[in-house]
Coordinates of C-alpha atoms and ligand atoms in Angstrom, one line a residue:
X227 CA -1.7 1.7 -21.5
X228 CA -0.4 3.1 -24.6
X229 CA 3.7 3.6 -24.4
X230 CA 3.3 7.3 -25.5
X231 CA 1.0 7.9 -22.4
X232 CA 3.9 5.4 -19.9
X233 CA 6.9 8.2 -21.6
X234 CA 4.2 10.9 -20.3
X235 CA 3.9 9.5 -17.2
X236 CA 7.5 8.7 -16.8
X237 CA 8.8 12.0 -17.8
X238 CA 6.2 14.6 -15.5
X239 CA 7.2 11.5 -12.6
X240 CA 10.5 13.7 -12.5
X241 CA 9.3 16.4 -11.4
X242 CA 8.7 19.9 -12.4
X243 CA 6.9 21.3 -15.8
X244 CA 6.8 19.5 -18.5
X245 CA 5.4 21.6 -22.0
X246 CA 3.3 19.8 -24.4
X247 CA 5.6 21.2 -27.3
X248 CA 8.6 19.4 -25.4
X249 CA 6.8 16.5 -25.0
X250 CA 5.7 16.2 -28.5
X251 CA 8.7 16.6 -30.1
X252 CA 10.1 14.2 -27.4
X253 CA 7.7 11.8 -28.9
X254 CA 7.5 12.8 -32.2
X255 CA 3.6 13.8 -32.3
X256 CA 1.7 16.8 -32.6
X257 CA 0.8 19.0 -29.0
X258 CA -2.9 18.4 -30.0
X259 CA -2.0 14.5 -30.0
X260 CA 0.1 15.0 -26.2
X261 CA -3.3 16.5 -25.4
X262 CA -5.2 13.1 -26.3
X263 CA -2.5 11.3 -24.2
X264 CA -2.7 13.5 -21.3
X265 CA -6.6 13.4 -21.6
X266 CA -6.5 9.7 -21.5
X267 CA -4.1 9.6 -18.3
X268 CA -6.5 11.5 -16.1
X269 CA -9.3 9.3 -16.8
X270 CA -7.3 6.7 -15.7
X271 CA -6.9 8.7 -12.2
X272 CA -3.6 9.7 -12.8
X273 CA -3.8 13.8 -11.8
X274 CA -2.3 15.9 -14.1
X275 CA -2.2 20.3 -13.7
X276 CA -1.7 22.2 -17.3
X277 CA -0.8 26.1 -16.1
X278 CA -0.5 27.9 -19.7
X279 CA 3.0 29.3 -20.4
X280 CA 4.4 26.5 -18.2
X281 CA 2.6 22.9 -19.5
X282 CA 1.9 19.7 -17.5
X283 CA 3.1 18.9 -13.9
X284 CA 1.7 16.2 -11.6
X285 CA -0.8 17.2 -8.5
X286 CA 0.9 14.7 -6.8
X287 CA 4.1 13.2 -7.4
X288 CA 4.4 9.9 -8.3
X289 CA 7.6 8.0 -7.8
X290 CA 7.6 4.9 -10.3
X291 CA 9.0 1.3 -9.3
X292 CA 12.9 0.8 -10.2
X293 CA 14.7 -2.3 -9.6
X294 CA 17.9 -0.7 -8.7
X295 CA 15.9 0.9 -5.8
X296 CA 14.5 -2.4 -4.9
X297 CA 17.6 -4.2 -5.1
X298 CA 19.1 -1.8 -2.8
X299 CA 16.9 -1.9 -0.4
X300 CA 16.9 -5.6 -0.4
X301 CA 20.3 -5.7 -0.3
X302 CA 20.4 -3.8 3.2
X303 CA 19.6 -7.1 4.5
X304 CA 21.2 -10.4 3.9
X305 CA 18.9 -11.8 1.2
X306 CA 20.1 -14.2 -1.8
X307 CA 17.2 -13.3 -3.7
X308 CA 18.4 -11.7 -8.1
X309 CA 17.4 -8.3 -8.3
X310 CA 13.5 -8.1 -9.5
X311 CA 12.3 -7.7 -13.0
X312 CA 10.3 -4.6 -13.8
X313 CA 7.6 -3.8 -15.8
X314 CA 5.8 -0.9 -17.6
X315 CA 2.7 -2.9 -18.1
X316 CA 1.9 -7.4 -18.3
X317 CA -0.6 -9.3 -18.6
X318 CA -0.4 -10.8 -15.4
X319 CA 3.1 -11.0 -13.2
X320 CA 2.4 -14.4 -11.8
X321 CA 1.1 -15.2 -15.5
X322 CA 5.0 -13.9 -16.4
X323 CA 6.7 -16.5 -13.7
X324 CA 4.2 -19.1 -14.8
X325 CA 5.2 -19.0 -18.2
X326 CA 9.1 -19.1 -17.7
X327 CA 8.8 -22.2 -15.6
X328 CA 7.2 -23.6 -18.1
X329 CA 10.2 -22.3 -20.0
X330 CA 12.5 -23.8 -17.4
X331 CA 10.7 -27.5 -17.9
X332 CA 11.6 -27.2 -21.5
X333 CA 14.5 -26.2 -22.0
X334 CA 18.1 -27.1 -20.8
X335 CA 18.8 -24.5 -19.3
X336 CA 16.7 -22.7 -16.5
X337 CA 15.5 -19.5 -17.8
X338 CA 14.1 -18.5 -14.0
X339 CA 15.9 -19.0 -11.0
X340 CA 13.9 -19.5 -7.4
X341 CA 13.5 -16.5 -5.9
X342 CA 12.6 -14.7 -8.9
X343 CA 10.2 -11.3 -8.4
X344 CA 8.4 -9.9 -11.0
X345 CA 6.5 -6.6 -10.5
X346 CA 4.6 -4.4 -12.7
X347 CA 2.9 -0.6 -12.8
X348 CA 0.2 -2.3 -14.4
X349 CA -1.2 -5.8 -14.8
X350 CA -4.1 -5.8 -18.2
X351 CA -4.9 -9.5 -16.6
X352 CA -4.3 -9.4 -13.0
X353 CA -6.0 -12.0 -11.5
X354 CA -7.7 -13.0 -8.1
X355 CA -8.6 -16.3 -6.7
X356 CA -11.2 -18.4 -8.0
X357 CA -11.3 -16.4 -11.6
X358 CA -11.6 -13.0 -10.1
X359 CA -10.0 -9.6 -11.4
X360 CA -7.9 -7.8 -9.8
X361 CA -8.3 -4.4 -10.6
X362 CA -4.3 -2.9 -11.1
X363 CA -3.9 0.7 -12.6
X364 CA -1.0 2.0 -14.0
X365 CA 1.7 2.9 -11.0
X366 CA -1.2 3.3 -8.2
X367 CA -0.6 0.1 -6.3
X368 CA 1.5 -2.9 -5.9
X369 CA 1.9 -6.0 -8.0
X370 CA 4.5 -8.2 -7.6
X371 CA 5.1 -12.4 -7.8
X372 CA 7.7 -14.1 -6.5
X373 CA 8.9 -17.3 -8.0
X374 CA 10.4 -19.8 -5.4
X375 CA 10.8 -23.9 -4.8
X376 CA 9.4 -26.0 -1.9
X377 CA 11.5 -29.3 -1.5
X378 CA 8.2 -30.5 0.7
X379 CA 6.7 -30.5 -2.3
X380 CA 2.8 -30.4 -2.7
X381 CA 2.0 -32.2 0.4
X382 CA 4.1 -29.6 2.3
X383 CA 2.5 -26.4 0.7
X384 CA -1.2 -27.1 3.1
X385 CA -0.7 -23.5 5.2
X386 CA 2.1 -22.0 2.5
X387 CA -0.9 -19.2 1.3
X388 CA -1.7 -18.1 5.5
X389 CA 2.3 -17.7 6.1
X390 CA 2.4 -15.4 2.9
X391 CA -0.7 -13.5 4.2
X392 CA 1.3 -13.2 7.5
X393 CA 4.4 -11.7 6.2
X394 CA 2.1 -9.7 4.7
X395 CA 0.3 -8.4 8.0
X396 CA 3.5 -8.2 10.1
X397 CA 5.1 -6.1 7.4
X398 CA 2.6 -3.8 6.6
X399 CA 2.1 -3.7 10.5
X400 CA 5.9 -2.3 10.8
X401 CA 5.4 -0.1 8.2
X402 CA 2.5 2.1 10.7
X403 CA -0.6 0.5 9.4
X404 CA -3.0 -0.3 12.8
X405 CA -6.0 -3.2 12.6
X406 CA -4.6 -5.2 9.8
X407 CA -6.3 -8.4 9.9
X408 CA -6.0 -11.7 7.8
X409 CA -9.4 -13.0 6.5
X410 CA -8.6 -17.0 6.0
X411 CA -7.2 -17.7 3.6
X412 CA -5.4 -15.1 3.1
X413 CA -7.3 -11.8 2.3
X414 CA -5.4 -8.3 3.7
X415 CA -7.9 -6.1 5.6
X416 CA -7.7 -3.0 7.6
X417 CA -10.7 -1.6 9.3
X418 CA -13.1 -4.4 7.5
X419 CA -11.6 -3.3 4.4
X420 CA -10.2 -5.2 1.6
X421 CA -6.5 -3.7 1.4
X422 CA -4.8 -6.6 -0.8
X423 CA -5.0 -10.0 -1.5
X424 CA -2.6 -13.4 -2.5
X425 CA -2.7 -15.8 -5.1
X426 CA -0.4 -18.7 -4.7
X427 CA -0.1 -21.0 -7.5
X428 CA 1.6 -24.2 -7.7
X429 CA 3.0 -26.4 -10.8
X430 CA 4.6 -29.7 -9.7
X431 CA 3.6 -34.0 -8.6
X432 CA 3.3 -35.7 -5.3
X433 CA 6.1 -37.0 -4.0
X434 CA 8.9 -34.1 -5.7
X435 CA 10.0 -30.6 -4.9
X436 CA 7.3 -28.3 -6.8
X437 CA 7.4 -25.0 -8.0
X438 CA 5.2 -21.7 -6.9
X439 CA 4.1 -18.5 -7.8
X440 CA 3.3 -16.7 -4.8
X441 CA 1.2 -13.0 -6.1
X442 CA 0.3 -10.2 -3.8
X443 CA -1.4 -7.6 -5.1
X444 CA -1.8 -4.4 -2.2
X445 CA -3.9 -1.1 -2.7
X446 CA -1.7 1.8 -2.4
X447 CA -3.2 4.7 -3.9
X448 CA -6.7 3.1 -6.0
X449 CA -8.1 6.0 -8.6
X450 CA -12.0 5.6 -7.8
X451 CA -12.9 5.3 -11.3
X452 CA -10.4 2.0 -11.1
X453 CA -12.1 0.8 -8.3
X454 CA -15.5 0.7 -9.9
X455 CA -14.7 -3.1 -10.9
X456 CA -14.2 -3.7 -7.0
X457 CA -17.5 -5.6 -5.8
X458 CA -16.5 -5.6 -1.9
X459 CA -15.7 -2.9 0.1
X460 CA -12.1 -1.7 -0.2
X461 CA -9.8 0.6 1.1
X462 CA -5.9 1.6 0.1
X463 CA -2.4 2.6 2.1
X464 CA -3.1 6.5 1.4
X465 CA -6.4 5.9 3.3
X466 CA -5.0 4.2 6.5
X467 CA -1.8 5.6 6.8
X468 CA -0.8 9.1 6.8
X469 CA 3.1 8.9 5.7
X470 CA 3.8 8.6 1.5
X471 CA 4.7 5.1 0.8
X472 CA 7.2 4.3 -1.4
X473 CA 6.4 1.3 -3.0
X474 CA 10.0 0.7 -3.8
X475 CA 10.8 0.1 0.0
X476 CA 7.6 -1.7 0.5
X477 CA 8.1 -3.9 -2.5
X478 CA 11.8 -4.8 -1.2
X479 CA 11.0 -5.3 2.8
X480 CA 8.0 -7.9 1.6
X481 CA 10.5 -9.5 -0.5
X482 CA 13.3 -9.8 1.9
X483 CA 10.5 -11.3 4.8
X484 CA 8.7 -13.6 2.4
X485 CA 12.3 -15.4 1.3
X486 CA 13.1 -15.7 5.0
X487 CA 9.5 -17.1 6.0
X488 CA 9.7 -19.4 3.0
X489 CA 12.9 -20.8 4.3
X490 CA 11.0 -21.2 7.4
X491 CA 8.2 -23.1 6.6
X492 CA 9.8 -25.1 3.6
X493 CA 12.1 -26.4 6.7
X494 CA 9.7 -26.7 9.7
X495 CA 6.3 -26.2 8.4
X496 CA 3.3 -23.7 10.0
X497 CA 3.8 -24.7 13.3
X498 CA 5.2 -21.0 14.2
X499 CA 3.3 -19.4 11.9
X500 CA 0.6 -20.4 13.9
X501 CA 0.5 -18.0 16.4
X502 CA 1.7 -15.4 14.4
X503 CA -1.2 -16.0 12.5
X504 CA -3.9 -15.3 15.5
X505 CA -2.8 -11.9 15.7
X506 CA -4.6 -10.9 13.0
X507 CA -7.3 -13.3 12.5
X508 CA -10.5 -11.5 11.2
X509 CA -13.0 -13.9 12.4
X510 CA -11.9 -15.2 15.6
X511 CA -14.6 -16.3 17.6
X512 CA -16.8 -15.0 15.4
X513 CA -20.4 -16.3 13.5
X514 CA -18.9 -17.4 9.9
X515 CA -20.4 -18.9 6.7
X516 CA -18.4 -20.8 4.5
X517 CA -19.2 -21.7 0.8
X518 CA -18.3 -24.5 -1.0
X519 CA -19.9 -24.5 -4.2
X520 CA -23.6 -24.6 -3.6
X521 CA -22.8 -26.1 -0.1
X522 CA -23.0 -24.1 3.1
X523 CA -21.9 -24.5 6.6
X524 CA -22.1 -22.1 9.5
X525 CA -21.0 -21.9 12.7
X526 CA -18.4 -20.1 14.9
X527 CA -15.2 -19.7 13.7
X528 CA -12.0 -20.9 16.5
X529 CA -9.4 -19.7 14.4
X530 CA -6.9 -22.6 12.4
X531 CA -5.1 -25.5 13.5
X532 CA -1.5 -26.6 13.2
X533 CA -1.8 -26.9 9.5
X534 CA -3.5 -23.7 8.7
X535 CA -7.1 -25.3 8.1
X536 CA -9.9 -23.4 9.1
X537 CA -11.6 -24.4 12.5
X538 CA -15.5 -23.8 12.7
X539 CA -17.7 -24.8 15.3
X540 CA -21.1 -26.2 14.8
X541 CA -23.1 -28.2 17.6
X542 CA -20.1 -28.0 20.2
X543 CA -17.6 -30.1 17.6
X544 CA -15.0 -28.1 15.8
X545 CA -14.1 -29.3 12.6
X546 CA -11.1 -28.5 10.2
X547 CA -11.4 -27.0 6.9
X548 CA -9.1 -26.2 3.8
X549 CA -9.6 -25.9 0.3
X550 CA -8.9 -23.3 -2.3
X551 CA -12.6 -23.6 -3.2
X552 CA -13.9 -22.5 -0.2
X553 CA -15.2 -18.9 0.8
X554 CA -16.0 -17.4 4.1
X555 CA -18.3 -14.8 5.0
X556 CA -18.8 -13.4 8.5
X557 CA -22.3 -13.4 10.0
X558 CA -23.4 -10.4 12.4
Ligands
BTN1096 C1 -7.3 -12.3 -4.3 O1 -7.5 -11.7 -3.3 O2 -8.2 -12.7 -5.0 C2 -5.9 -12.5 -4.8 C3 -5.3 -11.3 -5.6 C4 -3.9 -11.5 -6.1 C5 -3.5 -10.3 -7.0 C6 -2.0 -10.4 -7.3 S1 -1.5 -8.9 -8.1 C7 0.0 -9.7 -8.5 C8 -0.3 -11.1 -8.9 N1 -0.6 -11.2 -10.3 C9 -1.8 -11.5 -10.5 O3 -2.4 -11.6 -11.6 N2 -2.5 -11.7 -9.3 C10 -1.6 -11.5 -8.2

């Protein structure tokens, strides 16, 4: 998004009238040229009123991510976690930790510190698991990556992407939202509905502490034509709840219960995330397929075992399995 259209955005996101006049000379271009801008932002889905005599106001108001906000939330609880970095628009924010590790390996001193969030209005390269997009307009949704250390190191991490997907489940569940359901390994539904998704990557060796980028990406509010890159059915926080959500307050309370459930399993594993887990599984006992490459297997799905691999079914033997590569479908 072009940083004329972002001071648009950010200046009708106060509220009230704003005229184009103002705005131009605000920005030092013509009314005509505000025009283009404001053009541009509604075909993004960002709804914008002109009422002559009066100029541009927002159909609905939009209340932009701030890290003060979020650091005051977060600090409502005890959490040790630097207040977040903010961003108009990046590439990618677990792109932004990746890099400044990275950084951190080559240079003396650490330019990112564990727990580390990064969030952004906008990603131009957000990115899903195995090489997907992940669709992320400008101030609709939520983006964020949080940079943290596991001293279990790489071995340790089997089940680190389900506990994420959990505090994602249990906090979303608090916040109101009913039939929110974890699609192994970690996909967000509600109502058979996409609502978000994870992306954990790790940088580090066998046998040391390693380093991750855990990346959640939610739908809050998805403009339609922004959805069109969507190939799955999806749905969004304005459609299953009924209250506003501030994405300020959501961003902080995911924060706050991922440092404390990375604590967790970094000290004792998945073992209690196990049953916390079950609450939400999508496919319980259901008919699944799973994909591995051009490789297929079906059966019944009995949940996940003490590690977090998936447990399916086939002949009367249940067998364990876990993989970033793999993909599971249900069967009706
Ligand atoms: C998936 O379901 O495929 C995972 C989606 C993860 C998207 C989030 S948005 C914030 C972070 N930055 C990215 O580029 N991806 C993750």
């Amino acid at each position: 998004m072009h940083d004329k259209q972002i001071f648009i955005l950010k200046r009708l996101s106060k509220g009230g009238f704003c005229s184009g006049e103002a705005l131009g000379e605000q920005l030092s271009i013509s009314r005509a040229a505000v025009g283009k801008h404001v053009k541009a932002l509604r075909e993004l889905g960002i709804d914008i009123y002109s009422v002559p005599g009066r100029g541009y106001t927002l159909a609905k108001p939009i209340k932009l991510l701030c890290d003060g906000d979020i650091a005051a939330r977060m600090r409502q609880f005890s959490t040790n976690l630097p207040v977040p970095l903010v961003f108009d628009t990046i590439d990618s924010t677990n792109q932004y930790l990746l890099e400044r590790l990275n950084l951190n390996s080559h240079t003396e001193q650490a330019s990112l510190e564990p727990g580390q969030a990064c969030l952004a209005e906008m990603q131009t390269s957000g990115r899903g698991r195995r090489g997907r997009q992940w669709a992320s307009p400008f101030a609709a949704n939520l983006y964020f990556s949080l940079y943290w250390q596991l001293q279990s190191g790489l071995q340790g991490a089997m089940g680190l992407s389900l506990v994420v997907g959990v505090v994602v489940a249990e906090t979303l569940s608090n916040l109101g939202v009913g039939d929110v359901q974890l699609k192994w390994p970690n996909d967000i539904y509600v109502a058979g509905k996409k609502l978000g998704g994870i992306l954990v990557e790790l940088v580090g060796q066998v046998g040391d502490a390693c380093d991750l980028v855990v990346g959640v990406g939610l739908n809050v509010s998805m403009p339609e034509d922004a959805a069109k890159q969507i190939d799955q059915p999806w749905t969004d926080l304005s459609t299953v709840i009924s209250k506003p959500v501030d994405r300020n307050v959501l961003a902080a309370d995911l924060l706050v219960a991922l440092e404390q459930a990375l604590v967790e399993f970094d000290g004792r594993g998945f073992g209690q995330f196990h049953r916390r887990w079950q609450d939400f599984d999508l496919y319980m006992d259901k008919p699944v397929t799973l994909a591995m490459g051009d490789k297929r297997i079906t059966g019944i799905c009995r949940g996940v075992d003490s590690v977090g691999a998936l447990l399916v079914e086939q002949n009367g033997r249940i067998t364990p399995y876990m993989g970033g590569e793999i993909s599971v479908r249900g069967r009706t």
